[in-house]
């Protein structure tokens, strides 16, 4: 289903003319739209408008920034452990340095350096990649704690750091996995560890490099209390911080949606201002052409064929003037915010009949499948125009039959318009489902139609038909009450 053109193409019999209006020959820019309406030379004019995808303005990636912050915290913690190792080696003058801790530090340092190299440049980091980095943090820190006293090492509380980061950044499922890994690692370090002279109270009684394994010593309530405290803290952080992070993310999403809606509203206002100004400028030449046609029709030397052509031209000029009048009326209604109320079937039927009179070569079929009386909807003049635009899109595919179905339920009215054309691309279908402001790949007609649907509290989708060739444009509008 193709989008209708913003400017009409001239017929082939005028192919040699170059006296197009200057408004078609010069690209137009507007600071609010950041778009351009352009035209080609010669006999065929095309027009398009690019709406800015504001989400792609900057290469800044929050996920990448979070990963670099995690690596920075890991580096600070490693520096602290390296300082402890240097202090122990300097003060104890041991003949058997803690090589296990040194190797664990070296491994974590190399891992951090590799992660920094991997995160160079500008790229997006997925939730799974961030989760893997946090799990590597926990595994590496467990190896480091195992070689330096286990749960006796005061740095064991660092497990809270990756847990808090996961709760603030990652989804609920990943956070619970991180919490489980941290609690499991802490629990194992209570039993399995290599005593460290600076932290282990019984390190002198245990030969350096030997593993301490077995049940907890009687009366070691402090270590057991620290374990329960960590378990309790991990549970609170995982449950409540994740909930608070979710609330913040939803608030940010709503604010981003409002910001994109404002940007899109400004873009549409700019298009409306351009259209209103153009309509005002077209009024004078249309009046002049009407007067000239009347004078030509009074010429007695004209043949019947010429008179028929002049009558056709006069009818087309009258239609142009009617369209400009509707545009002016729509602008007035938009300024006052006034809306009409009517049954959804009446609105669709009126728009379909008006459109069919302008496209006599296409057959139309209207089916009402809703049960009971048709519900009332509140609308302004832009809604019938949006419907006509969808009818035009369907007809422009070459389909000779346009099927329109009107249905409703307890909450909304559904208008489905189907053609028998080649269907739509996946890119166009995704474009209509994109977040507000992300209009890449959409024509100006579909952008305005989608904006009209959303301004009326509804939505617009475009999909390929499931039971044969063609595409289906589905317009959903909220209902008020029954007639």
Coordinates of C-alpha atoms in Angstrom, one line a residue:
X1 CA 0.0 0.0 0.0
X2 CA 1.7 3.2 -1.1
X3 CA 1.3 6.6 0.4
X4 CA -0.4 9.3 -1.6
X5 CA 1.8 12.0 -3.1
X6 CA 1.8 15.5 -1.5
X7 CA 1.7 17.2 -4.9
X8 CA -0.1 15.9 -8.0
X9 CA 1.7 15.0 -11.1
X10 CA 0.7 16.7 -14.3
X11 CA -0.9 14.7 -17.1
X12 CA 1.1 13.5 -20.1
X13 CA -0.4 16.0 -22.4
X14 CA 1.4 18.8 -20.5
X15 CA 4.7 16.9 -20.5
X16 CA 6.5 19.6 -22.4
X17 CA 5.6 22.6 -20.2
X18 CA 8.1 24.1 -17.9
X19 CA 6.0 26.9 -16.4
X20 CA 5.4 25.2 -13.0
X21 CA 4.8 27.4 -10.0
X22 CA 7.9 28.6 -8.2
X23 CA 6.7 26.8 -5.1
X24 CA 7.2 23.5 -6.9
X25 CA 10.6 24.4 -8.3
X26 CA 12.3 25.5 -5.1
X27 CA 13.0 23.3 -2.1
X28 CA 11.2 24.5 1.0
X29 CA 12.7 24.2 4.5
X30 CA 11.2 24.9 7.8
X31 CA 13.2 25.1 11.0
X32 CA 10.6 23.3 13.0
X33 CA 10.4 20.3 10.7
X34 CA 14.0 19.9 9.8
X35 CA 12.5 18.4 6.6
X36 CA 12.3 19.4 3.0
X37 CA 9.7 19.4 0.3
X38 CA 11.4 18.9 -3.0
X39 CA 10.4 18.7 -6.6
X40 CA 12.0 17.5 -9.7
X41 CA 12.3 19.4 -13.0
X42 CA 10.6 18.4 -16.3
X43 CA 7.1 17.1 -16.6
X44 CA 6.8 14.9 -13.5
X45 CA 6.9 16.3 -10.0
X46 CA 7.6 14.3 -6.9
X47 CA 7.4 15.5 -3.4
X48 CA 8.5 14.0 -0.1
X49 CA 9.2 15.1 3.4
X50 CA 11.7 13.8 5.8
X51 CA 10.7 13.9 9.5
X52 CA 13.7 13.8 11.8
X53 CA 14.3 10.7 13.8
X54 CA 15.3 12.5 17.0
X55 CA 16.4 9.2 18.6
X56 CA 19.4 9.1 16.2
X57 CA 20.7 12.6 16.8
X58 CA 23.4 11.4 19.1
X59 CA 25.7 8.4 19.2
X60 CA 25.6 8.5 23.0
X61 CA 24.7 5.0 24.4
X62 CA 23.5 4.9 28.1
X63 CA 24.2 1.1 28.2
X64 CA 27.8 1.7 27.1
X65 CA 28.2 4.4 29.7
X66 CA 26.9 2.1 32.4
X67 CA 29.4 -0.6 31.4
X68 CA 32.3 1.8 31.6
X69 CA 31.1 2.9 35.0
X70 CA 31.1 -0.8 36.1
X71 CA 34.6 -1.3 34.8
X72 CA 35.7 1.8 36.6
X73 CA 34.3 0.5 39.9
X74 CA 36.0 -2.8 39.3
X75 CA 39.3 -1.1 38.7
X76 CA 39.0 0.9 41.9
X77 CA 38.3 -2.3 43.9
X78 CA 41.2 -4.0 42.3
X79 CA 43.5 -1.1 43.2
X80 CA 42.4 -1.5 46.8
X81 CA 43.2 -5.2 46.8
X82 CA 46.5 -4.6 45.2
X83 CA 47.4 -2.1 47.9
X84 CA 46.4 -4.7 50.5
X85 CA 48.7 -7.3 48.8
X86 CA 51.6 -4.8 48.7
X87 CA 51.1 -4.0 52.4
X88 CA 51.1 -7.7 53.4
X89 CA 54.2 -8.5 51.4
X90 CA 56.0 -5.4 52.8
X91 CA 55.1 -5.9 56.4
X92 CA 55.2 -9.7 56.8
X93 CA 58.4 -10.4 54.8
X94 CA 57.0 -13.8 54.2
X95 CA 59.2 -16.4 52.5
X96 CA 56.0 -17.6 50.7
X97 CA 54.3 -14.6 49.1
X98 CA 50.5 -15.0 48.4
X99 CA 50.9 -16.0 44.8
X100 CA 47.3 -17.1 44.6
X101 CA 46.0 -13.6 45.3
X102 CA 48.6 -12.1 43.0
X103 CA 47.5 -14.4 40.1
X104 CA 43.8 -13.6 40.8
X105 CA 44.6 -9.9 40.7
X106 CA 46.4 -10.3 37.5
X107 CA 43.6 -12.2 35.9
X108 CA 41.0 -9.6 37.0
X109 CA 43.2 -6.8 35.7
X110 CA 43.6 -8.5 32.3
X111 CA 39.8 -9.1 32.2
X112 CA 39.1 -5.5 32.9
X113 CA 41.6 -4.3 30.3
X114 CA 40.0 -6.7 27.7
X115 CA 36.6 -5.4 28.6
X116 CA 37.7 -1.8 28.2
X117 CA 39.2 -2.6 24.8
X118 CA 36.0 -4.3 23.8
X119 CA 33.9 -1.3 24.8
X120 CA 36.0 1.2 22.8
X121 CA 34.3 3.4 20.3
X122 CA 30.5 4.0 20.2
X123 CA 28.3 0.9 20.3
X124 CA 25.3 -0.3 22.1
X125 CA 25.5 -2.9 24.9
X126 CA 22.7 -5.4 25.2
X127 CA 21.2 -6.5 28.6
X128 CA 22.8 -9.9 28.1
X129 CA 26.2 -8.5 27.4
X130 CA 26.0 -6.3 30.5
X131 CA 24.8 -9.3 32.5
X132 CA 27.8 -11.4 31.4
X133 CA 30.1 -8.6 32.5
X134 CA 28.5 -8.5 36.0
X135 CA 28.7 -12.3 36.3
X136 CA 32.4 -12.1 35.3
X137 CA 32.8 -9.5 38.0
X138 CA 31.3 -11.9 40.6
X139 CA 33.4 -14.9 39.4
X140 CA 36.6 -13.0 39.3
X141 CA 36.0 -11.4 42.7
X142 CA 35.2 -14.8 44.2
X143 CA 38.6 -16.1 43.0
X144 CA 40.2 -13.1 44.5
X145 CA 38.4 -13.5 47.8
X146 CA 39.1 -17.2 47.9
X147 CA 42.9 -16.6 47.8
X148 CA 42.8 -13.8 50.4
X149 CA 40.8 -15.0 53.4
X150 CA 37.4 -15.7 52.0
X151 CA 34.6 -14.2 54.1
X152 CA 37.2 -12.8 56.6
X153 CA 38.3 -10.3 53.9
X154 CA 36.4 -7.1 54.5
X155 CA 36.4 -6.5 50.8
X156 CA 33.9 -9.4 50.5
X157 CA 31.1 -6.8 50.8
X158 CA 32.0 -5.6 47.3
X159 CA 29.5 -8.3 46.1
X160 CA 26.8 -5.7 46.9
X161 CA 28.2 -3.3 44.2
X162 CA 27.4 -5.5 41.1
X163 CA 24.1 -6.5 42.7
X164 CA 23.0 -2.8 43.1
X165 CA 24.2 -2.1 39.5
X166 CA 22.2 -5.0 38.2
X167 CA 19.1 -4.0 40.1
X168 CA 19.3 -0.5 38.8
X169 CA 20.1 -1.4 35.1
X170 CA 19.0 -4.9 34.3
X171 CA 15.6 -6.5 34.1
X172 CA 14.2 -8.4 37.0
X173 CA 15.2 -11.9 35.8
X174 CA 18.9 -11.0 35.3
X175 CA 19.0 -9.3 38.7
X176 CA 17.8 -12.4 40.5
X177 CA 20.5 -14.5 38.8
X178 CA 23.1 -12.0 39.9
X179 CA 21.7 -12.1 43.5
X180 CA 21.8 -15.9 43.5
X181 CA 25.3 -15.9 42.2
X182 CA 26.5 -13.4 44.8
X183 CA 24.8 -15.2 47.8
X184 CA 26.2 -18.5 46.6
X185 CA 29.7 -17.2 46.3
X186 CA 29.6 -15.6 49.7
X187 CA 28.3 -18.8 51.2
X188 CA 31.1 -20.9 49.7
X189 CA 33.7 -18.4 50.9
X190 CA 32.6 -19.0 54.5
X191 CA 33.7 -22.6 54.2
X192 CA 36.3 -22.7 51.4
X193 CA 39.1 -20.2 51.4
X194 CA 42.9 -19.8 51.7
X195 CA 43.6 -18.0 55.0
X196 CA 45.3 -14.6 54.6
X197 CA 47.7 -13.3 57.3
X198 CA 46.1 -9.8 57.5
X199 CA 42.5 -10.9 57.7
X200 CA 42.3 -14.5 59.0
X201 CA 42.5 -14.6 62.8
X202 CA 43.9 -18.2 62.7
X203 CA 46.2 -17.7 59.7
X204 CA 49.3 -18.2 61.8
X205 CA 48.1 -21.7 62.8
X206 CA 47.5 -22.7 59.2
X207 CA 50.3 -23.2 56.7
X208 CA 50.2 -20.6 53.9
X209 CA 48.7 -22.0 50.8
X210 CA 46.6 -24.7 52.5
X211 CA 42.9 -24.8 52.0
X212 CA 40.6 -24.4 54.9
X213 CA 37.5 -26.5 54.5
X214 CA 35.1 -28.0 56.9
X215 CA 32.2 -26.9 59.2
X216 CA 32.2 -23.5 60.7
X217 CA 34.0 -23.2 64.1
X218 CA 31.8 -23.2 67.1
X219 CA 31.1 -19.7 68.4
X220 CA 31.9 -18.0 65.1
X221 CA 28.7 -15.9 65.4
X222 CA 30.2 -12.8 63.8
X223 CA 30.9 -14.5 60.5
X224 CA 27.5 -16.1 60.5
X225 CA 25.9 -12.8 61.3
X226 CA 27.7 -11.1 58.5
X227 CA 26.4 -13.8 56.1
X228 CA 22.8 -13.4 57.3
X229 CA 23.2 -9.6 56.9
X230 CA 24.5 -10.0 53.3
X231 CA 21.6 -12.4 52.5
X232 CA 19.1 -10.0 54.0
X233 CA 20.6 -7.0 52.1
X234 CA 20.8 -8.9 48.8
X235 CA 17.1 -9.8 49.1
X236 CA 16.0 -6.2 49.9
X237 CA 18.1 -4.7 47.1
X238 CA 16.9 -7.2 44.5
X239 CA 13.3 -6.7 45.4
X240 CA 12.9 -3.0 46.2
X241 CA 15.7 -1.5 44.0
X242 CA 14.4 -3.4 41.0
X243 CA 10.9 -2.0 41.7
X244 CA 12.1 1.5 42.1
X245 CA 14.3 1.2 39.0
X246 CA 11.3 0.0 37.1
X247 CA 9.2 3.0 38.3
X248 CA 12.0 5.4 37.2
X249 CA 12.3 3.7 33.8
X250 CA 8.6 4.0 33.2
X251 CA 8.6 7.7 34.2
X252 CA 11.5 8.3 31.8
X253 CA 9.6 6.4 29.0
X254 CA 6.5 8.5 29.6
X255 CA 8.6 11.7 29.6
X256 CA 10.3 10.6 26.4
X257 CA 7.0 9.9 24.8
X258 CA 5.6 13.3 25.8
X259 CA 8.8 15.0 24.4
X260 CA 8.5 13.1 21.1
X261 CA 4.8 13.9 20.9
X262 CA 5.6 17.6 21.4
X263 CA 8.3 17.4 18.7
X264 CA 5.9 15.6 16.3
X265 CA 3.2 18.2 17.1
X266 CA 5.6 21.0 16.2
X267 CA 6.4 19.2 13.0
X268 CA 2.8 18.8 12.0
X269 CA 2.0 22.4 13.0
X270 CA 4.7 23.5 10.6
X271 CA 3.2 21.4 7.8
X272 CA -0.2 22.8 8.6
X273 CA 1.1 26.3 8.6
X274 CA 2.7 25.7 5.2
X275 CA -0.5 24.2 3.8
X276 CA -2.6 27.0 5.1
X277 CA -0.3 29.6 3.7
X278 CA -0.2 27.8 0.3
X279 CA -4.0 27.5 0.3
X280 CA -4.4 31.3 0.9
X281 CA -2.0 32.0 -2.0
X282 CA -3.8 29.6 -4.3
X283 CA -7.1 31.4 -3.8
X284 CA -6.2 34.3 -6.1
X285 CA -4.9 32.4 -9.1
X286 CA -7.9 30.0 -8.8
X287 CA -10.3 33.0 -8.9
X288 CA -8.4 34.4 -11.9
X289 CA -8.6 31.1 -13.8
X290 CA -12.3 30.8 -13.0
X291 CA -13.0 34.2 -14.5
X292 CA -10.9 33.4 -17.6
X293 CA -12.8 30.2 -18.1
X294 CA -16.1 32.0 -17.9
X295 CA -14.9 34.5 -20.6
X296 CA -13.7 31.7 -22.8
X297 CA -17.0 29.9 -22.5
X298 CA -18.8 33.0 -23.8
X299 CA -16.7 32.9 -27.0
X300 CA -19.1 32.0 -29.8
X301 CA -16.4 30.7 -32.1
X302 CA -15.6 27.7 -29.8
X303 CA -16.6 24.3 -30.9
X304 CA -18.6 21.8 -28.8
X305 CA -15.5 19.8 -27.8
X306 CA -13.7 22.8 -26.6
X307 CA -16.8 23.9 -24.6
X308 CA -16.9 20.4 -23.0
X309 CA -13.3 20.7 -22.0
X310 CA -13.8 24.1 -20.5
X311 CA -16.8 22.8 -18.5
X312 CA -14.6 20.0 -17.2
X313 CA -11.8 22.5 -16.3
X314 CA -14.4 24.7 -14.5
X315 CA -15.6 21.7 -12.5
X316 CA -12.1 20.8 -11.5
X317 CA -11.4 24.4 -10.4
X318 CA -14.6 24.3 -8.4
X319 CA -13.4 21.2 -6.7
X320 CA -10.1 22.8 -5.9
X321 CA -11.9 25.8 -4.3
X322 CA -14.0 23.4 -2.3
X323 CA -10.9 21.6 -1.0
X324 CA -9.4 25.0 0.0
X325 CA -12.6 25.9 1.8
X326 CA -12.5 22.6 3.7
X327 CA -8.9 23.3 4.6
X328 CA -9.8 26.7 5.9
X329 CA -12.7 25.3 7.9
X330 CA -10.4 22.6 9.4
X331 CA -7.9 25.2 10.5
X332 CA -10.6 27.1 12.3
X333 CA -11.9 24.0 14.0
X334 CA -8.3 23.1 15.1
X335 CA -7.8 26.5 16.6
X336 CA -11.1 26.4 18.6
X337 CA -10.7 22.7 19.5
X338 CA -14.3 22.0 18.4
X339 CA -15.2 18.5 17.6
X340 CA -18.3 16.9 16.1
X341 CA -20.0 13.7 17.3
X342 CA -21.6 11.1 15.1
X343 CA -21.9 7.4 14.7
X344 CA -18.7 5.7 13.4
X345 CA -20.6 4.1 10.6
X346 CA -21.9 7.5 9.4
X347 CA -18.4 9.0 9.5
X348 CA -16.9 6.2 7.5
X349 CA -19.7 6.0 5.0
X350 CA -19.6 9.7 4.4
X351 CA -15.9 9.7 3.9
X352 CA -16.1 6.7 1.6
X353 CA -18.8 8.3 -0.6
X354 CA -16.9 11.6 -0.8
X355 CA -13.8 9.8 -1.8
X356 CA -15.5 7.4 -4.3
X357 CA -16.9 10.4 -6.2
X358 CA -13.3 11.5 -6.8
X359 CA -12.1 8.0 -7.8
X360 CA -14.8 6.6 -10.0
X361 CA -12.6 3.8 -11.4
X362 CA -12.4 2.0 -8.1
X363 CA -15.1 -0.2 -6.6
X364 CA -15.8 0.2 -2.9
X365 CA -17.4 -2.3 -0.5
X366 CA -18.5 -1.3 3.1
X367 CA -19.3 -4.0 5.6
X368 CA -20.7 -3.4 9.1
X369 CA -19.8 -6.3 11.3
X370 CA -20.4 -4.7 14.8
X371 CA -23.4 -6.0 16.8
X372 CA -26.0 -3.6 18.0
X373 CA -26.3 0.1 17.3
X374 CA -23.2 1.9 16.1
X375 CA -21.3 3.8 18.8
X376 CA -20.6 7.5 18.8
X377 CA -17.2 8.9 18.3
X378 CA -15.9 12.5 18.7
X379 CA -13.9 13.8 15.8
X380 CA -12.7 16.8 13.9
X381 CA -12.4 17.3 10.1
X382 CA -9.0 15.8 10.0
X383 CA -10.5 12.3 10.6
X384 CA -12.4 12.1 7.3
X385 CA -9.3 13.4 5.6
X386 CA -7.3 10.7 7.2
X387 CA -9.8 8.1 6.1
X388 CA -9.7 9.4 2.5
X389 CA -5.9 9.3 2.6
X390 CA -6.1 5.6 3.5
X391 CA -8.6 5.0 0.7
X392 CA -6.2 6.7 -1.7
X393 CA -3.3 4.6 -0.4
X394 CA -5.3 1.4 -1.1
X395 CA -6.4 2.6 -4.6
X396 CA -2.8 3.6 -5.5
X397 CA -1.7 0.0 -5.3
X398 CA -3.7 -0.7 -8.5
X399 CA -6.4 -2.6 -6.6
X400 CA -9.8 -2.3 -8.3
X401 CA -11.7 -3.2 -5.1
X402 CA -11.4 -1.5 -1.8
X403 CA -13.0 -3.4 1.1
X404 CA -13.8 -1.4 4.2
X405 CA -15.0 -3.1 7.4
X406 CA -16.4 -1.3 10.5
X407 CA -16.5 -3.2 13.8
X408 CA -16.5 -2.3 17.5
X409 CA -16.4 -3.7 20.9
X410 CA -16.9 -2.3 24.4
X411 CA -13.9 0.0 24.2
X412 CA -13.1 1.0 20.7
X413 CA -14.2 1.2 17.1
X414 CA -12.2 -0.6 14.4
X415 CA -12.0 0.5 10.7
X416 CA -10.1 -1.9 8.5
X417 CA -9.4 -0.9 4.9
X418 CA -8.1 -3.7 2.6
X419 CA -6.7 -3.6 -0.9
X420 CA -5.8 -6.4 -3.3
X421 CA -2.4 -5.0 -4.2
X422 CA 1.1 -6.4 -3.6
X423 CA 1.2 -5.7 0.1
X424 CA 3.5 -3.7 2.3
X425 CA 7.1 -4.0 3.2
X426 CA 8.2 -5.0 6.7
X427 CA 10.0 -1.7 7.1
X428 CA 6.8 0.3 6.5
X429 CA 4.8 -1.9 8.9
X430 CA 7.5 -1.5 11.6
X431 CA 7.6 2.3 10.9
X432 CA 3.9 2.7 11.9
X433 CA 4.5 0.7 15.1
X434 CA 7.6 2.7 16.1
X435 CA 7.6 5.0 19.0
X436 CA 6.3 8.5 18.5
X437 CA 8.9 10.6 16.7
X438 CA 10.5 7.6 14.9
X439 CA 9.0 8.1 11.4
X440 CA 11.8 6.8 9.3
X441 CA 10.5 5.3 6.0
X442 CA 7.0 6.8 6.3
X443 CA 5.5 9.3 3.8
X444 CA 4.0 12.5 5.0
X445 CA 0.5 11.2 4.4
X446 CA 0.9 8.2 6.7
X447 CA 2.6 10.4 9.3
X448 CA -0.3 12.8 9.3
X449 CA -2.8 10.0 9.3
X450 CA -1.1 8.3 12.3
X451 CA -0.9 11.7 14.1
X452 CA -4.7 12.2 13.5
X453 CA -5.4 8.7 14.9
X454 CA -3.3 9.4 18.0
X455 CA -4.8 12.8 18.5
X456 CA -8.2 11.2 18.6
X457 CA -6.9 8.7 21.2
X458 CA -6.5 5.8 18.7
X459 CA -3.9 4.1 16.7
X460 CA -3.0 3.1 13.1
X461 CA -1.4 -0.1 11.9
X462 CA -0.5 -1.4 8.5
X463 CA -0.1 -5.2 7.8
X464 CA -0.3 -7.7 5.0
X465 CA -3.5 -9.5 4.7
X466 CA -3.5 -13.0 6.3
X467 CA -6.0 -14.6 3.8
X468 CA -4.6 -13.5 0.5
X469 CA -2.8 -10.8 -1.4
X470 CA -3.1 -7.2 -0.3
X471 CA -2.6 -5.0 2.8
X472 CA -4.9 -4.0 5.6
X473 CA -4.8 -0.6 7.3
X474 CA -6.5 -0.8 10.7
X475 CA -7.6 2.4 12.3
X476 CA -8.7 2.1 16.0
X477 CA -10.7 4.9 17.7
X478 CA -12.1 5.1 21.2
X479 CA -15.9 5.0 21.5
X480 CA -18.0 7.3 23.7
X481 CA -21.4 5.7 24.0
X482 CA -24.1 4.2 21.9
X483 CA -26.4 6.2 19.7

